[in-house]
Coordinates of C-alpha atoms and ligand atoms in Angstrom, one line a residue:
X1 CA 98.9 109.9 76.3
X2 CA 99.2 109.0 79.9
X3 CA 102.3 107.4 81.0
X4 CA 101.8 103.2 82.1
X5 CA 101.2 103.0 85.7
X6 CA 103.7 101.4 88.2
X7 CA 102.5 98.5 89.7
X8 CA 103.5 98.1 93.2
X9 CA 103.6 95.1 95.6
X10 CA 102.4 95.7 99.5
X11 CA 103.2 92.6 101.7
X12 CA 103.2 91.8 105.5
X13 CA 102.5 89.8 108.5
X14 CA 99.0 88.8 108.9
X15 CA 97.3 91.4 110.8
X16 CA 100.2 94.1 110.3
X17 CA 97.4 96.5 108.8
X18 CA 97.8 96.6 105.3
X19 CA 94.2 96.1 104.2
X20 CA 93.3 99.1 107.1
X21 CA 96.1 100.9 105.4
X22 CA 95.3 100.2 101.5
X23 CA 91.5 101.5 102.5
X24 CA 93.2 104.6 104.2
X25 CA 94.8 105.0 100.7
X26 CA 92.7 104.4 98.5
X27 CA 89.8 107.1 100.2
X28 CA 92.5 109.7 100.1
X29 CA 93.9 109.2 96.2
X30 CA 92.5 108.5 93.1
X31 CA 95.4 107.5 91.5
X32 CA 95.3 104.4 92.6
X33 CA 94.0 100.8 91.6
X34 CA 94.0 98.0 93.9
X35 CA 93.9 94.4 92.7
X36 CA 91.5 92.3 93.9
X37 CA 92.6 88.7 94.1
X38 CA 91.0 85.3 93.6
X39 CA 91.1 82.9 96.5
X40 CA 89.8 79.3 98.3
X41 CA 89.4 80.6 101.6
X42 CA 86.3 81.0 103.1
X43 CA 84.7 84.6 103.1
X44 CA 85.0 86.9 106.7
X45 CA 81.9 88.1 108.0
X46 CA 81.7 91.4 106.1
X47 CA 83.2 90.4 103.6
X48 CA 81.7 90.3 99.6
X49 CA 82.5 88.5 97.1
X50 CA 84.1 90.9 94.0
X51 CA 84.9 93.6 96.7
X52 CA 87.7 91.7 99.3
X53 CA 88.0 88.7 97.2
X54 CA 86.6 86.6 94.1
X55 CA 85.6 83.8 96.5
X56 CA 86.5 80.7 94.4
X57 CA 86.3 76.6 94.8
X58 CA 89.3 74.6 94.8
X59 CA 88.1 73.2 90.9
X60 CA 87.3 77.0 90.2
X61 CA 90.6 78.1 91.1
X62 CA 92.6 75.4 89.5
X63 CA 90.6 76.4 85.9
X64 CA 92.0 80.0 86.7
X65 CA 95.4 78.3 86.7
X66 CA 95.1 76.1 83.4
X67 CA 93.4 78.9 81.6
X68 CA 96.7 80.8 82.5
X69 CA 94.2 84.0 84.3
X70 CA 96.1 84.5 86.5
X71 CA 99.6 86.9 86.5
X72 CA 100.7 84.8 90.0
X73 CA 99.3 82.3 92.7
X74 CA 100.5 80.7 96.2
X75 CA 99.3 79.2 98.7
X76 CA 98.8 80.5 101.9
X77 CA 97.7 78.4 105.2
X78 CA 96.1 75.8 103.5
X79 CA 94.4 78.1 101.1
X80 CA 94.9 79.5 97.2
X81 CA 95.4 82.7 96.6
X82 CA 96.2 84.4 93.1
X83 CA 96.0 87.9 91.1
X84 CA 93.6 88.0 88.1
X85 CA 96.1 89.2 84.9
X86 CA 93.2 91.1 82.8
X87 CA 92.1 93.9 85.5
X88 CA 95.5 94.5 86.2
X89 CA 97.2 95.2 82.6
X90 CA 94.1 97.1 82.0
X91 CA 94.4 99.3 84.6
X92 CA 98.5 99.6 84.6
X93 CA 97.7 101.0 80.5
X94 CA 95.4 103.4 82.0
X95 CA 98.0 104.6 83.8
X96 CA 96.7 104.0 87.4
X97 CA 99.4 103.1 89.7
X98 CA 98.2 99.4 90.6
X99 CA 99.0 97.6 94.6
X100 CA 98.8 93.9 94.7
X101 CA 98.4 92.9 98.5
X102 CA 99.7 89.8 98.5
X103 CA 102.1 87.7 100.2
X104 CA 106.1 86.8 100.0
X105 CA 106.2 83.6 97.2
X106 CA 103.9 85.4 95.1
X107 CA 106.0 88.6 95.0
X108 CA 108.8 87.1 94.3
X109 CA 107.3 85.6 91.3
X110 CA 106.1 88.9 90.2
X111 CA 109.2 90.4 90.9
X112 CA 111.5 87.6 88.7
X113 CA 108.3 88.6 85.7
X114 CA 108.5 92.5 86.2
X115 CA 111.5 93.6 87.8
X116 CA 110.1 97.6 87.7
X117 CA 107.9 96.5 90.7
X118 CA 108.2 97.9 93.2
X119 CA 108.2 96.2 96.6
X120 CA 107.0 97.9 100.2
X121 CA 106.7 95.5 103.5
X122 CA 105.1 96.4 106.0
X123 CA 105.3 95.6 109.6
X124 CA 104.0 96.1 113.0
X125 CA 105.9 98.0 114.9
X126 CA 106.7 94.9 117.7
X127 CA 105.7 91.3 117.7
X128 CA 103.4 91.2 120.4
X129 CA 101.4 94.3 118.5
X130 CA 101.2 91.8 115.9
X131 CA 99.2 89.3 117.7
X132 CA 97.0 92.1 119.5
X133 CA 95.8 93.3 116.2
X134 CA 95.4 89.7 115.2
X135 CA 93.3 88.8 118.2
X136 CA 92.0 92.2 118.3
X137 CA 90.7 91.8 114.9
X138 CA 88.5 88.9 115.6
X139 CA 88.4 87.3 112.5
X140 CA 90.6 83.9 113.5
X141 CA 89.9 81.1 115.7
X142 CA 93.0 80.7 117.9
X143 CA 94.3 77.8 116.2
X144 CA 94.1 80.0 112.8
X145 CA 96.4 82.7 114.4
X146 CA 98.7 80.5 115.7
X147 CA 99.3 79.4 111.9
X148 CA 99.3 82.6 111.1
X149 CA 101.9 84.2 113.7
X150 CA 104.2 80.7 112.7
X151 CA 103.9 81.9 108.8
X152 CA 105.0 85.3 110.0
X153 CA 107.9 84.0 111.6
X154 CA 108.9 82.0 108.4
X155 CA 108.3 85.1 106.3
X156 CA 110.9 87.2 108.0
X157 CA 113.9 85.9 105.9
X158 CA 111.9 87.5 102.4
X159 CA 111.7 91.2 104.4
X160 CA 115.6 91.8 102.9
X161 CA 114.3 91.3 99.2
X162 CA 112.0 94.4 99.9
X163 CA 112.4 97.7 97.9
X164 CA 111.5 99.4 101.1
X165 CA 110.0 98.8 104.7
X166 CA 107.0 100.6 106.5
X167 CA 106.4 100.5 110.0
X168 CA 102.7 100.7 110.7
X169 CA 102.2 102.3 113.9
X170 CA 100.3 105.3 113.5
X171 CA 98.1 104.8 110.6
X172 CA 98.1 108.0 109.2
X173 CA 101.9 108.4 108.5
X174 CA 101.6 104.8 107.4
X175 CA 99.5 106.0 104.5
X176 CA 101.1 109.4 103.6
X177 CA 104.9 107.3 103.1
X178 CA 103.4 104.9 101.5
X179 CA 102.0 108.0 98.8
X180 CA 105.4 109.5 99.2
X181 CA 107.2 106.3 97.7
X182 CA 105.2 106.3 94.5
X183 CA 105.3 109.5 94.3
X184 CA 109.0 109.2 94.1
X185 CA 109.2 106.2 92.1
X186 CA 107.2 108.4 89.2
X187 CA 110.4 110.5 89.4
X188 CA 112.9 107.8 88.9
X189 CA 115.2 108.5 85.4
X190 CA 114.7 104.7 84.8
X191 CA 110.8 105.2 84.0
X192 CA 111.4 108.6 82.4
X193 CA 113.3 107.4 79.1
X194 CA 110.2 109.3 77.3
X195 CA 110.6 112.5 78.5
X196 CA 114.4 112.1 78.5
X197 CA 114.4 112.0 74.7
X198 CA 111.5 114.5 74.9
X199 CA 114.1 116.7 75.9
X200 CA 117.1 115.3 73.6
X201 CA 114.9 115.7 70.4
X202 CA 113.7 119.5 71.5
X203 CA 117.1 121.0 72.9
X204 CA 118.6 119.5 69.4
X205 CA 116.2 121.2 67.4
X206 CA 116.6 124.9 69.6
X207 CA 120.5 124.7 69.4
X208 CA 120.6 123.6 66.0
X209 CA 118.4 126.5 65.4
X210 CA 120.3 129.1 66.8
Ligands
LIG1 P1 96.2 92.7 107.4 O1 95.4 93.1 106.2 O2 97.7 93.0 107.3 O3 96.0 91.2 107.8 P2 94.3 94.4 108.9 O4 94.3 95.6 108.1 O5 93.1 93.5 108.9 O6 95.7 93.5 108.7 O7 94.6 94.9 110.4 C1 94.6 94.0 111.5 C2 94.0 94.7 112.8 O8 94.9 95.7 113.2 C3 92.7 95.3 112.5 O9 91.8 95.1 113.6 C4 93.0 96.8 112.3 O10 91.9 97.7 112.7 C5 94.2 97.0 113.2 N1 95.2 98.0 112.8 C6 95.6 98.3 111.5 N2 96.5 99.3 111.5 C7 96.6 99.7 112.8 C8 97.4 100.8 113.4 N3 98.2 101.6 112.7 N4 97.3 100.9 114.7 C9 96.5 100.1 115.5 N5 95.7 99.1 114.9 C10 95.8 98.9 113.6
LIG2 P1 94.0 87.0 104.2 O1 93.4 85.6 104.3 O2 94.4 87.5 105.5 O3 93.1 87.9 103.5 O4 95.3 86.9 103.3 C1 96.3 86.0 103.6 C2 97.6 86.3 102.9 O5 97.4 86.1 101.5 C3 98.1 87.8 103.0 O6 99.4 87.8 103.3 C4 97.7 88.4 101.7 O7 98.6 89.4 101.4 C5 97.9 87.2 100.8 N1 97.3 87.3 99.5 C6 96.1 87.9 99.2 N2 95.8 87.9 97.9 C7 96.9 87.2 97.3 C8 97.2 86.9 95.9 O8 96.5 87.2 95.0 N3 98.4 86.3 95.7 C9 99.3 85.9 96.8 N4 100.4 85.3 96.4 N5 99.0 86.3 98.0 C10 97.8 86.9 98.3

């Protein structure tokens, strides 16, 4: 049977890259799942509904809530956001290794729920490249990335609760450490307790046998 996937927590600044870099990831590996999240805010141009996002009403998403669907939820500029619970238990038994981009209250929450998780930031490498990708992006009216940049500068104080920090400046290496941590997390003795007494059990049986 296949070991229970890790399920891994990517946060940052707006506009930091991490949906560039969970795309970059996700074309390279197959080992990976990535949660797609409900939310109230209003779709981007390119955007689908059920690819980016559920796109959900305000009565919608407070149903998701009460019906308990829903492993965590914050809001985020005026907005909801939340992670679905079913896709993501379903996938974590299948053993994929399942990312949850999603922002610092939420994680938190997860994190207090399932202390395994683990917990990557990841930033730009200055302020000021911050706010060229977010303006470069094109997506926000100014007023929106003025929130935005505000929220980022409230959300420094959570980057110490982090398991480990990623600077995005070249995408590439971006995506190749962010592999490299999972890969090392899979080697960790604390999610190997099965093998471990693999071993216990067979070495027992050899030396009593000699
Ligand atoms: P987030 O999901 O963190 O809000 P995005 O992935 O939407 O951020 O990226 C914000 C903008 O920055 C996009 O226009 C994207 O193309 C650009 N970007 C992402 N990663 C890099 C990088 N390593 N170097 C330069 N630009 C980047
Ligand atoms: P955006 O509107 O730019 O897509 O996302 C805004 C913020 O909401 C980002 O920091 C993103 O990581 C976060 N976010 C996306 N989905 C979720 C979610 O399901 N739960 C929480 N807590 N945050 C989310």
């Amino acid at each position: 049977m296949k070991d229970r996937g890790i399920l891994i927590i990517v946060s940052g600044f707006s506009g930091a890259g991490k949906g560039t870099v969970m795309k970059k990831l996700m074309s390279e590996y197959d080992n990976y799942a990535l949660s797609i999240s409900a939310t109230t805010r209003a779709p981007r141009t390119g955007e689908q509904d059920g690819r980016e996002y559920f796109f959900k009403t305000v009565e919608e998403f407070e149903a998701m809530i009460e019906n308990n669907q829903l492993i965590e939820y914050a809001c985020y500029v005026g907005n909801y956001y939340g992670t679905p619970k079913e896709y993501v238990e379903k996938m974590l038994d299948e053993g994929k290794d399942v990312i949850l981009e999603i922002e610092m209250q939420g994680t938190m929450k997860v994190k207090e729920m399932m202390p395994e998780t683990v917990l990557v930031f990841i930033a730009p490498p200055t302020a000021e490249e911050l706010k060229n990708r977010l303006e470069g992006r094109g997506t926000e009216d100014s007023e929106t990335i003025k929130a935005r940049l505000k929220r980022a500068s409230e959300e420094v104080v959570y980057m110490d609760k982090y398991d480990y920090l990623l600077i995005n400046d070249k995408l590439d290496e971006c995506v190749e450490n962010l592999h490299k941590i999972v890969q090392m997390e899979h080697s960790k003795v604390s999610r190997n307790i099965n093998k471990i007494n693999f071993y216990r059990e067979d070495l027992k049986i050899f030396s009593e046998g000699e």
